[in-house]
mmCIF file of C-alpha atoms in Angstrom:
data_model
loop_
_atom_site.group_PDB
_atom_site.id
_atom_site.type_symbol
_atom_site.label_atom_id
_atom_site.label_comp_id
_atom_site.label_asym_id
_atom_site.label_seq_id
_atom_site.Cartn_x
_atom_site.Cartn_y
_atom_site.Cartn_z
ATOM 1 C CA UNK A 1407 0.136 -0.004 -0.136
ATOM 2 C CA UNK A 1408 1.015 3.543 -0.843
ATOM 3 C CA UNK A 1409 2.254 6.258 2.264
ATOM 4 C CA UNK A 1410 2.105 9.124 -0.037
ATOM 5 C CA UNK A 1411 0.073 10.827 -2.419
ATOM 6 C CA UNK A 1412 1.927 12.862 -4.871
ATOM 7 C CA UNK A 1413 -0.344 15.931 -5.820
ATOM 8 C CA UNK A 1414 -0.159 16.607 -8.901
ATOM 9 C CA UNK A 1415 -0.650 13.541 -10.608
ATOM 10 C CA UNK A 1416 1.361 15.556 -13.674
ATOM 11 C CA UNK A 1417 2.786 18.536 -14.612
ATOM 12 C CA UNK A 1418 4.374 20.571 -17.064
ATOM 13 C CA UNK A 1419 5.793 23.589 -17.365
ATOM 14 C CA UNK A 1420 8.530 25.936 -19.063
ATOM 15 C CA UNK A 1421 11.860 26.369 -18.718
ATOM 16 C CA UNK A 1422 12.447 28.957 -16.115
ATOM 17 C CA UNK A 1423 9.140 28.578 -14.158
ATOM 18 C CA UNK A 1424 9.344 26.944 -11.053
ATOM 19 C CA UNK A 1425 8.032 23.930 -10.289
ATOM 20 C CA UNK A 1426 5.479 22.558 -6.618
ATOM 21 C CA UNK A 1427 4.608 18.853 -5.858
ATOM 22 C CA UNK A 1428 3.025 18.281 -3.099
ATOM 23 C CA UNK A 1429 2.954 15.330 -0.826
ATOM 24 C CA UNK A 1430 0.684 13.702 2.102
ATOM 25 C CA UNK A 1431 1.115 10.658 3.997
ATOM 26 C CA UNK A 1432 -0.841 9.264 6.326
ATOM 27 C CA UNK A 1433 1.179 7.797 9.005
ATOM 28 C CA UNK A 1434 3.638 9.463 11.886
ATOM 29 C CA UNK A 1435 6.818 9.663 10.298
ATOM 30 C CA UNK A 1436 10.470 9.819 11.396
ATOM 31 C CA UNK A 1437 11.888 11.894 8.031
ATOM 32 C CA UNK A 1438 10.589 11.920 4.639
ATOM 33 C CA UNK A 1439 12.442 12.004 1.288
ATOM 34 C CA UNK A 1440 12.097 12.966 -2.090
ATOM 35 C CA UNK A 1441 13.826 11.155 -5.215
ATOM 36 C CA UNK A 1442 13.915 11.217 -8.979
ATOM 37 C CA UNK A 1443 13.450 8.583 -11.642
ATOM 38 C CA UNK A 1444 14.272 10.005 -15.385
ATOM 39 C CA UNK A 1445 11.692 7.665 -17.394
ATOM 40 C CA UNK A 1446 12.731 4.241 -16.530
ATOM 41 C CA UNK A 1447 15.559 4.389 -14.546
ATOM 42 C CA UNK A 1448 16.571 4.431 -11.504
ATOM 43 C CA UNK A 1449 15.628 6.382 -8.044
ATOM 44 C CA UNK A 1450 17.860 9.007 -7.603
ATOM 45 C CA UNK A 1451 17.995 10.578 -3.852
ATOM 46 C CA UNK A 1452 17.608 14.617 -3.225
ATOM 47 C CA UNK A 1453 17.249 15.122 -0.333
ATOM 48 C CA UNK A 1454 15.822 13.991 3.326
ATOM 49 C CA UNK A 1455 13.785 16.000 5.710
ATOM 50 C CA UNK A 1456 14.086 15.385 9.488
ATOM 51 C CA UNK A 1457 10.489 15.405 11.463
ATOM 52 C CA UNK A 1458 12.373 18.326 13.622
ATOM 53 C CA UNK A 1459 12.577 20.416 10.544
ATOM 54 C CA UNK A 1460 10.378 21.972 8.919
ATOM 55 C CA UNK A 1461 12.486 23.502 5.600
ATOM 56 C CA UNK A 1462 15.574 22.034 3.206
ATOM 57 C CA UNK A 1463 17.654 23.626 0.820
ATOM 58 C CA UNK A 1464 20.017 22.061 -1.215
ATOM 59 C CA UNK A 1465 20.828 23.676 -4.917
ATOM 60 C CA UNK A 1466 17.725 24.904 -6.889
ATOM 61 C CA UNK A 1467 15.663 22.434 -4.457
ATOM 62 C CA UNK A 1468 13.385 23.730 -1.502
ATOM 63 C CA UNK A 1469 11.201 21.010 0.927
ATOM 64 C CA UNK A 1470 9.018 21.865 3.228
ATOM 65 C CA UNK A 1471 7.574 19.905 5.940
ATOM 66 C CA UNK A 1472 4.225 19.748 7.970
ATOM 67 C CA UNK A 1473 3.523 17.667 10.156
ATOM 68 C CA UNK A 1474 0.713 18.412 11.948
ATOM 69 C CA UNK A 1475 -0.469 18.949 8.510
ATOM 70 C CA UNK A 1476 1.068 15.405 7.118
ATOM 71 C CA UNK A 1477 2.353 17.509 4.137
ATOM 72 C CA UNK A 1478 5.523 18.130 2.262
ATOM 73 C CA UNK A 1479 6.367 20.183 -0.874
ATOM 74 C CA UNK A 1480 8.613 19.862 -2.900
ATOM 75 C CA UNK A 1481 9.991 23.338 -4.865
ATOM 76 C CA UNK A 1482 12.025 23.301 -7.634
ATOM 77 C CA UNK A 1483 13.252 27.063 -8.700
ATOM 78 C CA UNK A 1484 14.153 27.942 -12.587
ATOM 79 C CA UNK A 1485 13.380 24.832 -13.647
ATOM 80 C CA UNK A 1486 15.291 23.396 -17.015
ATOM 81 C CA UNK A 1487 14.776 20.728 -19.384
ATOM 82 C CA UNK A 1488 17.109 18.015 -17.341
ATOM 83 C CA UNK A 1489 14.203 18.118 -14.031
ATOM 84 C CA UNK A 1490 12.104 16.603 -16.674
ATOM 85 C CA UNK A 1491 11.229 13.074 -14.483
ATOM 86 C CA UNK A 1492 8.948 11.568 -12.027
ATOM 87 C CA UNK A 1493 9.032 13.014 -8.147
ATOM 88 C CA UNK A 1494 8.536 10.623 -5.527
ATOM 89 C CA UNK A 1495 7.902 11.795 -1.751
ATOM 90 C CA UNK A 1496 9.181 8.372 0.494
ATOM 91 C CA UNK A 1497 8.296 8.081 4.347
ATOM 92 C CA UNK A 1498 10.007 5.943 7.241
ATOM 93 C CA UNK A 1499 7.884 5.447 9.443
ATOM 94 C CA UNK A 1500 8.244 6.064 13.094
ATOM 95 C CA UNK A 1501 7.155 2.664 13.784
ATOM 96 C CA UNK A 1502 8.173 0.585 11.165
ATOM 97 C CA UNK A 1503 11.934 1.466 11.575
ATOM 98 C CA UNK A 1504 13.286 -1.152 8.197
ATOM 99 C CA UNK A 1505 10.927 -0.017 5.608
ATOM 100 C CA UNK A 1506 10.343 2.906 3.029
ATOM 101 C CA UNK A 1507 7.536 3.473 1.927
ATOM 102 C CA UNK A 1508 7.125 5.413 -1.888
ATOM 103 C CA UNK A 1509 4.122 7.160 -2.367
ATOM 104 C CA UNK A 1510 2.521 7.430 -6.233
ATOM 105 C CA UNK A 1511 4.871 10.480 -8.006
ATOM 106 C CA UNK A 1512 4.532 13.325 -9.820
ATOM 107 C CA UNK A 1513 5.872 13.195 -13.487
ATOM 108 C CA UNK A 1514 6.940 16.936 -14.540
ATOM 109 C CA UNK A 1515 7.379 17.532 -17.919
ATOM 110 C CA UNK A 1516 10.274 20.962 -18.324
ATOM 111 C CA UNK A 1517 9.345 21.802 -21.934
ATOM 112 C CA UNK A 1518 12.406 24.467 -23.517
ATOM 113 C CA UNK B 1176 26.416 6.382 -12.318
ATOM 114 C CA UNK B 1177 25.235 5.070 -9.194
ATOM 115 C CA UNK B 1178 27.919 2.227 -8.272
ATOM 116 C CA UNK B 1179 25.259 -0.622 -8.042
ATOM 117 C CA UNK B 1180 24.729 -2.996 -10.691
ATOM 118 C CA UNK B 1181 22.153 -4.663 -11.676
ATOM 119 C CA UNK B 1182 21.800 -7.757 -14.861
ATOM 120 C CA UNK B 1183 20.321 -8.157 -17.745
ATOM 121 C CA UNK B 1184 19.127 -4.917 -18.205
ATOM 122 C CA UNK B 1185 15.782 -6.631 -19.439
ATOM 123 C CA UNK B 1186 13.857 -9.678 -19.306
ATOM 124 C CA UNK B 1187 11.167 -11.458 -21.335
ATOM 125 C CA UNK B 1188 10.144 -15.158 -20.605
ATOM 126 C CA UNK B 1189 6.658 -16.985 -20.239
ATOM 127 C CA UNK B 1190 3.954 -17.844 -17.581
ATOM 128 C CA UNK B 1191 5.630 -20.323 -15.221
ATOM 129 C CA UNK B 1192 8.855 -20.093 -15.693
ATOM 130 C CA UNK B 1193 11.814 -19.087 -13.360
ATOM 131 C CA UNK B 1194 13.897 -16.321 -13.122
ATOM 132 C CA UNK B 1195 16.857 -15.279 -10.920
ATOM 133 C CA UNK B 1196 17.849 -10.904 -11.249
ATOM 134 C CA UNK B 1197 21.221 -10.137 -10.179
ATOM 135 C CA UNK B 1198 22.202 -6.965 -8.171
ATOM 136 C CA UNK B 1199 26.261 -6.027 -6.986
ATOM 137 C CA UNK B 1200 25.256 -3.078 -4.141
ATOM 138 C CA UNK B 1201 27.838 -0.431 -4.182
ATOM 139 C CA UNK B 1202 31.103 -0.765 -3.017
ATOM 140 C CA UNK B 1203 31.525 -0.338 1.056
ATOM 141 C CA UNK B 1204 27.723 -0.577 1.727
ATOM 142 C CA UNK B 1205 26.329 -4.141 3.472
ATOM 143 C CA UNK B 1206 22.373 -3.280 3.302
ATOM 144 C CA UNK B 1207 20.754 -4.207 -0.303
ATOM 145 C CA UNK B 1208 16.894 -3.644 -0.878
ATOM 146 C CA UNK B 1209 14.862 -5.185 -3.610
ATOM 147 C CA UNK B 1210 11.667 -2.823 -4.989
ATOM 148 C CA UNK B 1211 9.649 -3.806 -8.082
ATOM 149 C CA UNK B 1212 7.794 -0.651 -9.952
ATOM 150 C CA UNK B 1213 4.614 -1.784 -11.904
ATOM 151 C CA UNK B 1214 2.253 0.757 -13.711
ATOM 152 C CA UNK B 1215 -0.887 -0.157 -11.572
ATOM 153 C CA UNK B 1216 1.015 -0.696 -7.833
ATOM 154 C CA UNK B 1217 3.577 1.934 -8.002
ATOM 155 C CA UNK B 1218 6.942 0.951 -6.740
ATOM 156 C CA UNK B 1219 6.656 -1.671 -4.219
ATOM 157 C CA UNK B 1220 9.734 -2.241 -1.757
ATOM 158 C CA UNK B 1221 10.027 -6.357 -1.251
ATOM 159 C CA UNK B 1222 12.973 -6.821 1.082
ATOM 160 C CA UNK B 1223 15.342 -6.263 2.530
ATOM 161 C CA UNK B 1224 19.253 -7.955 3.133
ATOM 162 C CA UNK B 1225 21.865 -6.427 5.599
ATOM 163 C CA UNK B 1226 25.893 -8.459 5.439
ATOM 164 C CA UNK B 1227 23.683 -11.627 4.197
ATOM 165 C CA UNK B 1228 21.054 -11.685 6.923
ATOM 166 C CA UNK B 1229 16.829 -11.045 5.776
ATOM 167 C CA UNK B 1230 16.247 -7.818 7.592
ATOM 168 C CA UNK B 1231 13.146 -6.606 6.468
ATOM 169 C CA UNK B 1232 10.328 -7.876 4.281
ATOM 170 C CA UNK B 1233 7.552 -5.873 2.109
ATOM 171 C CA UNK B 1234 5.227 -6.962 -0.183
ATOM 172 C CA UNK B 1235 7.367 -9.499 -1.808
ATOM 173 C CA UNK B 1236 4.983 -12.986 -3.019
ATOM 174 C CA UNK B 1237 6.143 -16.660 -1.649
ATOM 175 C CA UNK B 1238 7.050 -17.006 -4.674
ATOM 176 C CA UNK B 1239 9.994 -14.930 -5.300
ATOM 177 C CA UNK B 1240 13.023 -15.622 -3.016
ATOM 178 C CA UNK B 1241 16.262 -13.434 -2.582
ATOM 179 C CA UNK B 1242 19.028 -14.492 -1.013
ATOM 180 C CA UNK B 1243 22.466 -12.120 -0.456
ATOM 181 C CA UNK B 1244 25.894 -13.965 -0.903
ATOM 182 C CA UNK B 1245 29.524 -13.034 1.473
ATOM 183 C CA UNK B 1246 30.698 -11.215 -1.748
ATOM 184 C CA UNK B 1247 27.579 -9.384 -0.959
ATOM 185 C CA UNK B 1248 25.741 -9.043 -4.124
ATOM 186 C CA UNK B 1249 22.219 -10.060 -4.025
ATOM 187 C CA UNK B 1250 19.460 -12.018 -6.476
ATOM 188 C CA UNK B 1251 16.085 -12.432 -6.516
ATOM 189 C CA UNK B 1252 14.494 -15.346 -7.650
ATOM 190 C CA UNK B 1253 10.919 -15.191 -9.627
ATOM 191 C CA UNK B 1254 8.777 -18.493 -10.035
ATOM 192 C CA UNK B 1255 5.790 -19.639 -11.574
ATOM 193 C CA UNK B 1256 5.587 -16.867 -13.212
ATOM 194 C CA UNK B 1257 2.746 -15.025 -14.202
ATOM 195 C CA UNK B 1258 1.360 -11.844 -16.844
ATOM 196 C CA UNK B 1259 0.782 -9.909 -14.180
ATOM 197 C CA UNK B 1260 4.585 -10.505 -12.148
ATOM 198 C CA UNK B 1261 6.100 -8.204 -15.850
ATOM 199 C CA UNK B 1262 7.602 -4.857 -14.125
ATOM 200 C CA UNK B 1263 10.503 -2.612 -13.464
ATOM 201 C CA UNK B 1264 12.868 -4.339 -10.701
ATOM 202 C CA UNK B 1265 15.152 -2.655 -8.017
ATOM 203 C CA UNK B 1266 18.146 -3.441 -6.042
ATOM 204 C CA UNK B 1267 19.137 -0.364 -4.009
ATOM 205 C CA UNK B 1268 22.086 -0.271 -1.437
ATOM 206 C CA UNK B 1269 23.079 1.933 1.017
ATOM 207 C CA UNK B 1270 25.351 1.613 4.612
ATOM 208 C CA UNK B 1271 23.950 0.817 7.365
ATOM 209 C CA UNK B 1272 20.067 -1.227 8.367
ATOM 210 C CA UNK B 1273 17.845 1.292 8.672
ATOM 211 C CA UNK B 1274 15.796 2.359 5.564
ATOM 212 C CA UNK B 1275 14.439 5.372 5.955
ATOM 213 C CA UNK B 1276 17.368 7.257 7.545
ATOM 214 C CA UNK B 1277 20.039 6.160 4.806
ATOM 215 C CA UNK B 1278 20.163 7.639 1.729
ATOM 216 C CA UNK B 1279 19.496 3.925 -0.621
ATOM 217 C CA UNK B 1280 21.217 4.004 -3.965
ATOM 218 C CA UNK B 1281 19.518 2.301 -6.210
ATOM 219 C CA UNK B 1282 21.082 0.611 -9.918
ATOM 220 C CA UNK B 1283 19.651 0.943 -12.869
ATOM 221 C CA UNK B 1284 16.613 -1.544 -12.985
ATOM 222 C CA UNK B 1285 15.392 -4.808 -14.368
ATOM 223 C CA UNK B 1286 12.384 -4.848 -16.967
ATOM 224 C CA UNK B 1287 10.635 -8.581 -16.673
ATOM 225 C CA UNK B 1288 8.418 -9.236 -19.244
ATOM 226 C CA UNK B 1289 6.303 -11.898 -18.953
ATOM 227 C CA UNK B 1290 4.177 -13.192 -22.010
#
């Protein structure tokens, strides 16, 4: 079963625009991670935010976490065509230490 | 390149058959994870091994089994294959034991098609 649900399912934007993806989850977590997957390829880890953090930055990526709303957002600023990929959130549940549960993903298309 | 290798890249087989997927983790990583990605089920965690021992189990069918060898490479065995087993199978590795605190490095995947 999926822990996280990403929204929107798909997003199309022009190069230079910002892209925002949201992730909602159901149970309490220890942390939340975001991964990127280029079409048909393996996932690449982007960023991890702990449950006691509210915001984290990495280059053009900004992640926020609101544990009261059980939601996270990933913002990609000044997007590039190379950002075209699927983006997944993944949660580590506080009562199950050995599993990373992935969401359904957002497909991002950035047009040049 | 994540440093995780998987073979083969593609596998086409018939229902009822058995296949073995192979994964070599990054140098120094002791944990290996297997995932199945299909259009209808998304990315599903199957099983984790740490230093040769089974560490965690997810949605792995009884027809599937895995093991991790002393050299830390891992194999996922799928038997009595059904059409619904067609999917991308990913292996990932990490340094430690805990899936949600360690960064997982994913291999390129094996695309299995069952005809």
